[in-house]
Amino acid sequence: MAASGNAFDFKLFKRLLAFTNAYRKTFYFVAFAAIVMSGLAILRPYLLKRAIDESILPRDGESFFIFLSLMLGVLFLEVLFQFAFVFYANWLGQNVINDLRVKLFKLMTSFKMQYFDKSAVGRLTTRAVNDIETISSIFSEGLFMIISDLLKMAVIAGFMLYQSWRLALIVFIILPLILYATRVFQRAMKVAFEDVRNQVANLNSFVQERITGMKIVQIFTREETEYAEFKKINEKHKKAWVKTVWYNSIFFPIAEMASSVAIGLVVWYGGLNAAEGGVITLGLIVAFVELAQMLFRPLRQIADKFNTLQMGMVAANRVFAILDTKSHIADEGDKLLENTNGEIEFKNVRFGYIENEEVIRDISFTVKPGETIAIVGATGAGKSTIINLLNRFYEINSGTILIDNTSIKDFNLNSLRSNIAVVLQDVFLFADTILNNITLNDPSISEAEVIAAAKEIGVDRFINSLPGKYHYNVKERGSMLSSGQRQLIAFLRAYVSKPSILILDEATSSVDSYSEEMIQTATEKITKGRTSIVIAHRLATIKKADKILVMDAGKIVESGTHKELLKKEEGFYRNLYEVQFMTEEAI
């Protein structure tokens, strides 16, 4: 939803309030506290008026002590209800954003990969962290504070009319000016805060990307260029905030001046009336001075609180935009992939990441149970796309993908993916221990099982050489490990999950010869009796595959065993193999 001049979006607000339903008792208590506080607000000025007129002027010390005690009692109640009001309003806000953040994160984990392909990480982080935190201020500093202030103002205005309609009218004459200024201020601040949130998201996105890719920045000596670009983005961020400061600088002096004028008029008119023996008393004048301040103070603050409310609403608008995103793989299958034979079949499959731009063009092939097939081809031929489609990270345009003669759309999505283990070329490790990166906190996989699996494939030695061994923290993205070590951890992660189907996507492309040898040994163990798909550039690693599929421009152009394909003169595979073999010989 784009920024507009509309001061408030009640539809969005109503939707946000729905998240308070689980805490209805607390919500009602906070509302009750706001009502009580508005009633208590007029008691002190009223008691002060009576104390002056009935005790101080007549010099009645005994009744003055009674009024003083009553004012202290009212003050105590105000403090008590103010404490309860602030605490539970904040408590409610924190619980709402806790529920909202959990719902948002759960939803984001179910999005298609295509959504993340098009969305900046920094921007999504801003939505899930900064924006949701801003929403809490709607309850802690915005909504209930505004309701409380409005109730106070209504009660005070009614009380002022009851006590002296003449003095009340003098005060009310100034109100339209402040109300008009507040209205204009609110409209301007909504647009300004929309710009602020945009610039915050841009800044977060830029900083996150550059920190993540700092190695590239330094390798290509782009420090000064990125610094200059950062200054531009930061300048836009500053200007967006300065605009809000400018509006505040105009509004608050106007409100303060109007309040002072109103109080001056009350003292002037009331003083003349009291001096001439009129109905206005000294106590009433003092009470009206305090009441006028109490009336205008919330009005000045209400604009500031409305700023907070506006920022929260803008943030809520952005968060709900993600919650409304329809970017899910349809999980309508009710079958569980259990005791699978592992037969895989692609039938006339077509797919493109971008509409009308196919990267997979009418592909058909079958992988028999327990068979290991390899897929080779130049970069961009569509090899890795097959993995994405088999795991249903993306939906195919046409055709059918079957496992054990059942369409993968008929399987429960979690059941499907839990039976397929993938080792990617670009290994991602979390800032956690090696053990947790292997098990991914799956309680069904014990540390003993992990150690036993590591010993089987020869990874145990390198892990034990690290301080802390299996409890060694690899830091963000596994920065404390070499690329080869990260690859071995990823391989062990797939191994301990005991998959029905194993996919290795360039799994040996980033490792040294020693690590590759360990992976080759492990590959033979893990693929035994399991359906496996191996994608590789290094053809020497797939010689033992039962079948090799050669891809070019999204199509399967050749298939057969290593020996069969080498016999084809001028064949794609033979040309790839000869070029690679000659390159390795030259090295």
Coordinates of C-alpha atoms in Angstrom, one line a residue:
M1 CA 0.0 0.0 0.0
A2 CA 1.5 3.3 -1.1
A3 CA 1.8 6.3 1.1
S4 CA -1.1 8.6 0.9
G5 CA -2.6 11.6 2.5
N6 CA -5.0 9.5 4.5
A7 CA -4.2 10.1 8.1
F8 CA -5.3 6.7 9.4
D9 CA -6.1 3.3 7.9
F10 CA -9.0 1.9 10.0
K11 CA -9.1 -1.3 8.0
L12 CA -5.5 -2.0 8.7
F13 CA -5.9 -1.0 12.3
K14 CA -8.8 -3.4 12.8
R15 CA -6.8 -6.2 11.3
L16 CA -3.9 -5.5 13.8
L17 CA -6.3 -5.4 16.7
A18 CA -7.4 -8.9 15.9
F19 CA -4.0 -10.0 17.3
T20 CA -5.1 -8.8 20.7
N21 CA -8.0 -11.3 20.9
A22 CA -5.8 -13.9 22.7
Y23 CA -5.2 -11.3 25.4
R24 CA -8.7 -9.8 25.6
K25 CA -8.7 -9.5 29.5
T26 CA -5.5 -7.5 29.5
F27 CA -6.8 -5.4 26.6
Y28 CA -10.0 -4.6 28.6
F29 CA -8.1 -3.9 31.8
V30 CA -5.8 -1.4 30.0
A31 CA -8.9 0.3 28.5
F32 CA -10.5 0.4 32.0
A33 CA -7.3 1.9 33.5
A34 CA -7.4 4.6 30.8
I35 CA -11.0 5.4 31.8
V36 CA -10.2 5.6 35.5
M37 CA -7.2 7.8 34.8
S38 CA -9.3 10.3 32.9
G39 CA -11.7 10.5 35.9
L40 CA -8.9 11.0 38.4
A41 CA -7.4 13.7 36.2
I42 CA -10.1 16.3 37.2
L43 CA -10.1 15.5 40.9
R44 CA -6.8 17.2 41.8
P45 CA -7.7 20.6 40.1
Y46 CA -11.2 20.3 41.7
L47 CA -9.8 19.7 45.2
L48 CA -7.3 22.4 44.7
K49 CA -10.1 24.9 43.8
R50 CA -12.0 24.0 46.9
A51 CA -8.9 24.1 49.1
I52 CA -8.2 27.6 48.0
D53 CA -11.8 28.9 48.2
E54 CA -12.9 27.0 51.3
S55 CA -9.7 26.6 53.3
I56 CA -6.8 28.9 52.3
L57 CA -8.8 32.2 51.8
P58 CA -10.9 31.6 55.0
R59 CA -7.8 30.4 56.7
D60 CA -9.3 27.1 57.9
G61 CA -6.3 24.9 58.6
E62 CA -8.3 21.9 59.6
S63 CA -10.3 21.6 56.3
F64 CA -7.1 22.4 54.4
F65 CA -5.5 19.3 55.9
I66 CA -8.5 17.2 54.8
F67 CA -8.2 18.6 51.2
L68 CA -4.5 18.0 51.2
S69 CA -5.0 14.4 52.4
L70 CA -7.6 13.8 49.7
M71 CA -5.2 15.2 47.0
L72 CA -2.5 12.9 48.2
G73 CA -4.9 10.0 48.0
V74 CA -5.9 10.9 44.5
L75 CA -2.2 11.3 43.5
F76 CA -1.5 7.8 44.9
L77 CA -4.4 6.3 42.8
E78 CA -3.1 8.1 39.7
V79 CA 0.4 6.7 40.2
L80 CA -1.0 3.2 40.8
F81 CA -3.2 3.2 37.7
Q82 CA -0.5 4.9 35.6
F83 CA 1.9 2.1 36.5
A84 CA -0.7 -0.6 35.7
F85 CA -1.6 1.2 32.5
V86 CA 2.0 1.6 31.2
F87 CA 3.1 -1.9 32.2
Y88 CA 0.2 -3.9 30.8
A89 CA 0.0 -1.7 27.6
N90 CA 3.7 -2.6 27.0
W91 CA 3.1 -6.2 28.0
L92 CA 0.2 -6.4 25.5
G93 CA 2.4 -4.9 22.7
Q94 CA 5.2 -7.3 23.3
N95 CA 2.9 -10.3 23.2
V96 CA 1.2 -9.1 20.0
I97 CA 4.5 -8.6 18.2
N98 CA 5.8 -11.9 19.5
D99 CA 2.8 -13.7 17.9
L100 CA 3.1 -11.6 14.8
R101 CA 6.8 -12.3 14.4
V102 CA 6.3 -16.0 14.8
K103 CA 3.5 -16.0 12.3
L104 CA 5.6 -14.0 9.8
F105 CA 8.7 -16.2 10.2
K106 CA 6.7 -19.4 9.8
L107 CA 5.1 -18.0 6.7
M108 CA 8.4 -17.0 5.2
T109 CA 9.8 -20.5 5.7
S110 CA 7.1 -21.8 3.4
F111 CA 7.6 -19.3 0.6
K112 CA 8.8 -20.5 -2.8
M113 CA 12.5 -20.1 -3.6
Q114 CA 11.3 -17.7 -6.3
Y115 CA 10.2 -15.2 -3.7
F116 CA 13.6 -15.1 -2.1
D117 CA 15.2 -14.9 -5.5
K118 CA 13.5 -11.5 -6.0
S119 CA 13.6 -10.2 -2.4
A120 CA 16.6 -8.5 -0.8
V121 CA 17.7 -10.2 2.4
G122 CA 18.2 -6.9 4.2
R123 CA 14.7 -5.7 3.4
L124 CA 13.1 -9.0 4.7
T125 CA 15.2 -8.7 7.8
T126 CA 14.0 -5.1 8.3
R127 CA 10.4 -6.4 8.0
A128 CA 10.8 -9.3 10.5
V129 CA 12.8 -7.4 13.1
N130 CA 12.7 -3.5 12.9
D131 CA 9.2 -3.1 11.5
I132 CA 7.6 -5.6 13.9
E133 CA 9.4 -4.0 16.8
T134 CA 7.9 -0.6 15.7
I135 CA 4.4 -2.2 15.7
S136 CA 4.7 -2.8 19.5
S137 CA 4.8 1.0 20.0
I138 CA 1.2 1.2 18.7
F139 CA 0.1 -0.4 21.9
S140 CA 2.7 0.8 24.4
E141 CA 3.0 4.5 23.2
G142 CA 0.3 5.0 20.6
L143 CA -3.2 3.5 20.8
F144 CA -3.9 3.4 24.5
M145 CA -2.1 6.6 25.2
I146 CA -4.1 8.4 22.6
I147 CA -7.4 6.9 23.9
S148 CA -6.4 7.9 27.5
D149 CA -5.6 11.4 26.4
L150 CA -8.8 11.8 24.4
L151 CA -10.8 10.6 27.4
K152 CA -9.0 13.0 29.7
M153 CA -9.6 15.9 27.3
A154 CA -13.4 15.0 27.0
V155 CA -13.8 14.8 30.8
I156 CA -11.8 18.0 31.4
A157 CA -13.7 19.9 28.8
G158 CA -17.1 18.8 30.3
F159 CA -15.9 19.6 33.8
M160 CA -14.7 23.1 32.7
L161 CA -18.1 23.8 31.1
Y162 CA -19.8 22.7 34.3
Q163 CA -17.6 24.9 36.5
S164 CA -17.7 28.1 34.3
W165 CA -18.9 28.1 30.7
R166 CA -17.4 31.6 30.2
L167 CA -13.9 30.6 31.1
A168 CA -14.4 27.3 29.2
L169 CA -15.4 29.1 26.0
I170 CA -12.2 31.3 26.3
V171 CA -10.1 28.1 26.4
F172 CA -12.2 26.4 23.6
I173 CA -11.7 29.4 21.2
I174 CA -8.0 28.3 20.8
L175 CA -8.9 24.6 20.3
P176 CA -9.8 24.8 16.5
L177 CA -6.3 26.3 15.7
I178 CA -4.5 23.4 17.5
L179 CA -6.9 20.8 16.1
Y180 CA -6.4 22.1 12.5
A181 CA -2.6 22.2 13.0
T182 CA -2.7 18.7 14.4
R183 CA -4.7 17.4 11.4
V184 CA -2.2 18.9 8.9
F185 CA 0.7 17.6 11.0
Q186 CA -0.7 14.0 11.0
R187 CA -1.1 14.0 7.2
A188 CA 2.4 15.3 6.6
M189 CA 3.9 12.9 9.1
K190 CA 2.3 9.8 7.5
V191 CA 4.0 10.5 4.2
A192 CA 7.2 11.4 5.9
F193 CA 7.3 8.2 7.9
E194 CA 6.6 6.1 4.9
D195 CA 9.7 7.6 3.3
V196 CA 11.7 7.0 6.5
R197 CA 10.8 3.3 6.5
N198 CA 11.7 3.0 2.8
Q199 CA 15.1 4.5 3.5
V200 CA 15.7 2.3 6.5
A201 CA 15.0 -0.8 4.4
N202 CA 17.3 0.5 1.7
L203 CA 20.1 1.2 4.2
N204 CA 19.7 -2.3 5.9
S205 CA 19.7 -4.0 2.5
F206 CA 22.8 -2.2 1.3
V207 CA 24.8 -2.7 4.5
Q208 CA 23.9 -6.4 4.8
E209 CA 24.9 -7.2 1.2
R210 CA 28.2 -5.4 1.5
I211 CA 29.1 -7.0 4.8
T212 CA 28.2 -10.4 3.4
G213 CA 30.2 -9.8 0.2
M214 CA 33.1 -7.9 1.9
K215 CA 35.7 -10.3 0.4
I216 CA 34.5 -9.4 -3.1
V217 CA 34.6 -5.7 -2.2
Q218 CA 38.2 -5.9 -1.0
I219 CA 39.4 -8.3 -3.7
F220 CA 38.3 -5.8 -6.5
T221 CA 39.3 -2.7 -4.4
R222 CA 35.7 -1.4 -4.5
E223 CA 36.0 0.2 -1.0
E224 CA 35.9 3.8 -2.1
T225 CA 33.1 3.1 -4.7
E226 CA 30.9 1.3 -2.1
Y227 CA 31.8 4.0 0.5
A228 CA 30.5 6.7 -1.9
E229 CA 27.4 4.8 -2.6
F230 CA 26.8 4.3 1.1
K231 CA 27.1 8.0 1.7
K232 CA 24.4 8.7 -0.9
I233 CA 22.0 6.2 0.7
N234 CA 22.8 7.4 4.2
E235 CA 22.2 11.0 3.0
K236 CA 18.7 10.0 1.7
H237 CA 18.1 8.3 5.1
K238 CA 19.1 11.5 6.9
K239 CA 16.9 13.7 4.7
A240 CA 13.9 11.5 5.4
W241 CA 14.4 11.9 9.1
V242 CA 15.1 15.6 8.9
K243 CA 11.8 16.1 7.2
T244 CA 10.0 14.6 10.2
V245 CA 12.1 16.9 12.5
W246 CA 11.1 19.9 10.4
Y247 CA 7.4 19.1 10.8
N248 CA 7.8 18.7 14.6
S249 CA 9.7 21.9 14.8
I250 CA 6.8 23.8 13.2
F251 CA 4.0 22.1 15.1
F252 CA 5.1 22.1 18.7
P253 CA 5.9 25.8 19.0
I254 CA 2.5 26.6 17.5
A255 CA 0.8 24.3 20.0
E256 CA 2.8 25.8 22.9
M257 CA 2.0 29.4 21.9
A258 CA -1.7 28.6 21.6
S259 CA -1.7 27.0 25.0
S260 CA 0.0 30.1 26.6
V261 CA -2.4 32.5 24.9
A262 CA -5.4 30.5 26.3
I263 CA -4.0 30.5 29.8
G264 CA -3.3 34.2 29.6
L265 CA -6.9 35.0 28.5
V266 CA -8.3 32.9 31.4
V267 CA -6.2 34.8 33.9
W268 CA -7.0 38.1 32.3
Y269 CA -10.8 37.6 32.2
G270 CA -11.1 35.6 35.4
G271 CA -8.9 38.1 37.3
L272 CA -11.0 41.1 36.2
N273 CA -14.2 39.2 37.1
A274 CA -12.9 38.3 40.5
A275 CA -11.6 41.8 41.2
E276 CA -15.1 43.2 40.4
G277 CA -16.8 40.7 42.8
G278 CA -18.1 38.4 40.0
V279 CA -18.9 34.8 40.3
I280 CA -15.4 33.7 39.3
T281 CA -13.3 32.9 42.4
L282 CA -9.5 32.7 42.8
G283 CA -9.7 29.0 43.3
L284 CA -11.6 28.6 40.1
I285 CA -9.0 30.7 38.2
V286 CA -6.2 28.5 39.6
A287 CA -8.1 25.4 38.8
F288 CA -8.8 26.6 35.2
V289 CA -5.1 27.4 34.7
E290 CA -4.2 23.8 35.6
L291 CA -7.2 22.4 33.7
A292 CA -6.2 24.3 30.6
Q293 CA -2.7 23.0 30.8
M294 CA -4.1 19.5 31.3
L295 CA -6.3 20.0 28.2
F296 CA -3.6 21.3 25.9
R297 CA -0.8 19.1 27.1
P298 CA -2.4 15.9 25.8
L299 CA -3.3 17.7 22.6
R300 CA 0.3 18.5 22.1
Q301 CA 1.4 15.1 23.1
I302 CA -1.3 13.4 21.1
A303 CA 0.3 14.6 17.9
D304 CA 3.6 13.1 19.1
K305 CA 1.9 9.9 20.0
F306 CA 0.1 9.9 16.7
N307 CA 3.6 10.0 15.1
T308 CA 4.4 6.8 17.0
L309 CA 1.1 5.4 15.9
Q310 CA 1.7 6.4 12.3
M311 CA 5.1 4.7 12.3
G312 CA 3.6 1.6 13.8
M313 CA 0.9 1.6 11.1
V314 CA 3.3 2.1 8.3
A315 CA 5.4 -0.8 9.7
A316 CA 2.2 -2.9 10.1
N317 CA 1.3 -2.2 6.5
R318 CA 4.7 -3.5 5.4
V319 CA 4.5 -6.6 7.5
F320 CA 0.9 -7.4 6.4
A321 CA 2.1 -7.0 2.8
I322 CA 4.4 -10.0 3.4
L323 CA 1.6 -11.9 5.3
D324 CA -0.7 -11.4 2.3
T325 CA 1.9 -12.6 -0.2
K326 CA 0.7 -15.6 -2.1
S327 CA 4.0 -17.3 -2.9
H328 CA 3.6 -20.9 -1.6
I329 CA 4.0 -24.3 -3.1
A330 CA 0.6 -25.9 -2.9
D331 CA 0.9 -28.5 -0.1
E332 CA -2.3 -30.4 -0.9
G333 CA -0.9 -33.9 -1.1
D334 CA -2.1 -36.3 1.6
K335 CA 0.3 -39.2 0.8
L336 CA 3.4 -39.9 2.8
L337 CA 6.6 -40.9 1.1
E338 CA 7.3 -44.0 3.2
N339 CA 9.2 -47.2 2.4
T340 CA 10.0 -45.8 -1.0
N341 CA 11.8 -47.8 -3.7
G342 CA 13.2 -44.5 -5.0
E343 CA 12.2 -44.7 -8.6
I344 CA 12.2 -41.3 -10.2
E345 CA 10.6 -40.3 -13.5
F346 CA 10.5 -37.0 -15.3
K347 CA 7.8 -37.0 -18.1
N348 CA 7.9 -34.1 -20.6
V349 CA 8.8 -31.6 -18.0
R350 CA 9.0 -27.9 -18.9
F351 CA 10.0 -25.1 -16.6
G352 CA 11.3 -21.5 -16.6
Y353 CA 12.2 -19.2 -13.7
I354 CA 10.9 -16.3 -15.8
E355 CA 7.7 -16.4 -17.8
N356 CA 8.2 -17.4 -21.4
E357 CA 11.9 -18.2 -20.8
E358 CA 12.2 -21.9 -20.3
V359 CA 15.4 -23.4 -18.9
I360 CA 14.0 -27.0 -18.9
R361 CA 12.5 -28.0 -22.3
D362 CA 10.5 -31.2 -22.5
I363 CA 12.8 -33.4 -20.4
S364 CA 12.0 -37.1 -19.9
F365 CA 14.1 -39.7 -18.1
T366 CA 13.8 -42.5 -15.5
V367 CA 16.0 -43.4 -12.5
K368 CA 15.5 -47.0 -11.4
P369 CA 15.4 -47.9 -7.7
G370 CA 18.9 -47.9 -6.2
E371 CA 20.4 -46.6 -9.5
T372 CA 23.0 -43.8 -9.6
I373 CA 22.7 -41.4 -12.5
A374 CA 25.0 -38.5 -13.3
I375 CA 23.9 -35.3 -15.0
V376 CA 26.6 -33.3 -16.8
G377 CA 26.7 -30.3 -19.1
A378 CA 27.9 -26.7 -19.4
T379 CA 26.9 -24.0 -16.9
G380 CA 23.3 -22.9 -17.4
A381 CA 22.3 -26.2 -19.1
G382 CA 19.7 -26.8 -16.4
K383 CA 21.3 -29.4 -14.2
S384 CA 20.7 -27.8 -10.8
T385 CA 17.2 -26.9 -11.9
I386 CA 16.3 -30.6 -11.9
I387 CA 17.1 -30.7 -8.1
N388 CA 14.9 -27.7 -7.5
L389 CA 12.0 -29.2 -9.3
L390 CA 12.4 -32.7 -7.6
N391 CA 12.2 -31.0 -4.2
R392 CA 9.3 -28.8 -5.4
F393 CA 11.1 -25.6 -4.6
Y394 CA 9.5 -24.4 -7.8
E395 CA 6.4 -25.6 -9.7
I396 CA 6.9 -27.0 -13.2
N397 CA 5.1 -25.3 -16.1
S398 CA 4.0 -28.6 -17.6
G399 CA 4.7 -32.3 -17.5
T400 CA 4.9 -34.7 -14.5
I401 CA 7.5 -35.7 -12.0
L402 CA 6.9 -39.1 -10.3
I403 CA 8.4 -41.0 -7.4
D404 CA 7.4 -44.7 -7.3
N405 CA 4.8 -43.9 -10.0
T406 CA 3.1 -41.2 -7.9
S407 CA 3.2 -37.6 -8.7
I408 CA 5.3 -35.6 -6.3
K409 CA 2.3 -33.2 -5.9
D410 CA 0.4 -36.0 -4.3
F411 CA 2.9 -36.3 -1.5
N412 CA 2.9 -34.2 1.7
L413 CA 5.6 -31.6 1.1
N414 CA 7.5 -32.3 4.4
S415 CA 7.4 -36.0 3.7
L416 CA 8.7 -35.5 0.2
R417 CA 11.7 -33.3 1.2
S418 CA 12.6 -35.3 4.3
N419 CA 13.3 -38.3 2.0
I420 CA 15.6 -36.3 -0.3
A421 CA 19.0 -35.3 0.9
V422 CA 20.9 -32.7 -1.0
V423 CA 24.6 -31.7 -0.9
L424 CA 25.0 -28.3 -2.6
Q425 CA 28.1 -26.8 -4.2
D426 CA 27.6 -23.6 -2.2
V427 CA 27.5 -25.0 1.4
F428 CA 25.6 -22.9 4.0
L429 CA 26.5 -23.4 7.6
F430 CA 24.8 -21.6 10.5
A431 CA 26.7 -19.8 13.3
D432 CA 26.4 -22.8 15.5
T433 CA 28.3 -25.9 16.5
I434 CA 29.4 -28.6 14.0
L435 CA 27.0 -31.0 15.7
N436 CA 24.0 -28.7 15.3
N437 CA 24.9 -28.0 11.7
I438 CA 25.0 -31.7 11.0
T439 CA 21.7 -32.6 12.8
L440 CA 20.0 -29.2 12.2
N441 CA 18.7 -29.7 15.8
D442 CA 16.9 -32.8 14.9
P443 CA 16.4 -34.6 18.3
S444 CA 16.1 -38.0 16.6
I445 CA 19.7 -37.9 15.6
S446 CA 22.1 -38.4 18.5
E447 CA 25.6 -37.3 18.9
A448 CA 26.8 -40.9 19.0
E449 CA 25.1 -41.5 15.6
V450 CA 26.9 -38.5 14.1
I451 CA 30.3 -39.6 15.4
A452 CA 29.7 -43.1 14.1
A453 CA 28.7 -41.7 10.7
A454 CA 31.8 -39.4 10.6
K455 CA 34.1 -42.3 11.4
E456 CA 32.5 -44.4 8.5
I457 CA 33.3 -41.7 5.9
G458 CA 36.6 -40.6 7.5
V459 CA 35.5 -37.1 8.5
D460 CA 36.0 -37.8 12.3
R461 CA 39.7 -37.1 12.2
F462 CA 39.4 -33.5 11.0
I463 CA 36.6 -32.7 13.3
N464 CA 38.5 -34.1 16.3
S465 CA 41.4 -31.9 15.4
L466 CA 39.3 -28.8 16.1
P467 CA 39.0 -27.2 19.5
G468 CA 35.8 -28.3 21.0
K469 CA 35.5 -31.1 18.3
Y470 CA 31.8 -31.6 17.5
H471 CA 30.9 -28.6 19.7
Y472 CA 33.2 -26.3 17.8
N473 CA 31.3 -23.1 16.7
V474 CA 31.9 -22.5 13.0
K475 CA 30.7 -18.9 13.2
E476 CA 28.6 -17.2 10.6
R477 CA 28.4 -19.1 7.3
G478 CA 31.1 -21.5 8.6
S479 CA 33.8 -18.9 8.2
M480 CA 36.1 -20.8 10.6
L481 CA 36.3 -23.7 8.2
S482 CA 37.9 -24.1 4.8
S483 CA 35.6 -24.6 1.8
G484 CA 36.6 -28.3 1.7
Q485 CA 35.8 -28.8 5.4
R486 CA 32.4 -27.1 4.9
Q487 CA 31.7 -29.5 2.0
L488 CA 32.6 -32.5 4.2
I489 CA 30.2 -31.2 7.0
A490 CA 27.4 -30.8 4.4
F491 CA 28.1 -34.4 3.1
L492 CA 27.9 -35.7 6.7
R493 CA 24.7 -33.7 7.2
A494 CA 23.1 -35.6 4.3
Y495 CA 24.6 -38.9 5.3
V496 CA 23.1 -38.9 8.9
S497 CA 19.6 -38.1 7.6
K498 CA 19.5 -41.5 6.0
P499 CA 17.7 -40.4 2.8
S500 CA 15.8 -42.5 0.4
I501 CA 17.1 -40.3 -2.5
L502 CA 20.5 -38.6 -2.5
I503 CA 21.5 -35.7 -4.7
L504 CA 25.0 -34.4 -5.0
D505 CA 25.2 -31.0 -6.7
E506 CA 28.8 -30.3 -7.6
A507 CA 29.6 -31.8 -4.2
T508 CA 33.4 -32.2 -5.0
S509 CA 34.0 -29.0 -6.9
S510 CA 35.3 -27.0 -3.9
V511 CA 37.5 -29.7 -2.2
D512 CA 41.1 -30.8 -2.5
S513 CA 42.1 -34.2 -3.7
Y514 CA 42.3 -35.6 -0.2
S515 CA 38.8 -34.4 0.7
E516 CA 37.6 -35.6 -2.7
E517 CA 38.9 -39.0 -2.0
M518 CA 37.0 -39.2 1.3
I519 CA 33.8 -38.0 -0.4
Q520 CA 34.2 -40.6 -3.1
T521 CA 34.6 -43.3 -0.5
A522 CA 31.5 -42.0 1.4
T523 CA 29.6 -41.7 -1.9
E524 CA 30.0 -45.4 -2.6
K525 CA 28.7 -46.2 0.9
I526 CA 25.7 -43.8 1.0
T527 CA 24.6 -44.5 -2.6
K528 CA 24.6 -48.2 -2.1
G529 CA 20.9 -49.3 -2.3
R530 CA 19.8 -45.7 -2.7
T531 CA 18.6 -43.8 -5.7
S532 CA 21.2 -41.1 -6.4
I533 CA 21.6 -38.2 -8.7
V534 CA 25.1 -36.8 -9.1
I535 CA 25.6 -33.4 -10.8
A536 CA 29.2 -32.7 -11.7
H537 CA 31.6 -30.7 -13.8
R538 CA 34.5 -32.9 -13.0
L539 CA 33.7 -36.0 -15.2
A540 CA 36.3 -38.2 -13.5
T541 CA 34.0 -38.3 -10.4
I542 CA 31.1 -39.9 -12.2
K543 CA 32.7 -42.7 -14.2
K544 CA 31.0 -45.4 -12.0
A545 CA 27.5 -44.0 -12.5
D546 CA 24.9 -46.4 -13.9
K547 CA 23.8 -43.8 -16.4
I548 CA 25.0 -40.4 -17.4
L549 CA 22.6 -37.7 -18.8
V550 CA 24.2 -35.0 -20.9
M551 CA 22.3 -31.7 -20.9
D552 CA 22.7 -28.7 -23.2
A553 CA 20.4 -25.6 -23.3
G554 CA 17.7 -27.3 -21.2
K555 CA 17.5 -30.5 -23.1
I556 CA 19.0 -34.0 -22.7
V557 CA 21.1 -34.5 -25.7
E558 CA 22.9 -37.8 -24.8
S559 CA 22.5 -40.6 -22.3
G560 CA 24.4 -43.8 -21.5
T561 CA 27.3 -45.1 -19.4
H562 CA 30.7 -43.5 -19.3
K563 CA 32.2 -46.0 -21.8
E564 CA 29.2 -45.8 -24.1
L565 CA 29.3 -42.0 -24.3
L566 CA 33.1 -42.0 -25.0
K567 CA 32.5 -44.2 -28.0
K568 CA 30.4 -41.5 -29.7
E569 CA 32.6 -39.5 -32.0
E570 CA 32.0 -35.8 -31.9
G571 CA 29.6 -36.4 -29.0
F572 CA 28.9 -33.8 -26.3
Y573 CA 30.2 -35.9 -23.5
R574 CA 33.3 -37.0 -25.4
N575 CA 34.1 -33.4 -26.2
L576 CA 33.6 -32.4 -22.6
Y577 CA 35.7 -35.3 -21.3
E578 CA 38.6 -34.7 -23.8
V579 CA 38.8 -31.0 -23.1
Q580 CA 38.8 -31.6 -19.3
F581 CA 41.3 -34.5 -19.6
M582 CA 43.7 -32.4 -21.7
T583 CA 43.3 -29.5 -19.3
E584 CA 44.1 -31.7 -16.3
E585 CA 47.1 -33.2 -18.1
A586 CA 48.4 -29.8 -18.9
I587 CA 48.1 -28.8 -15.3

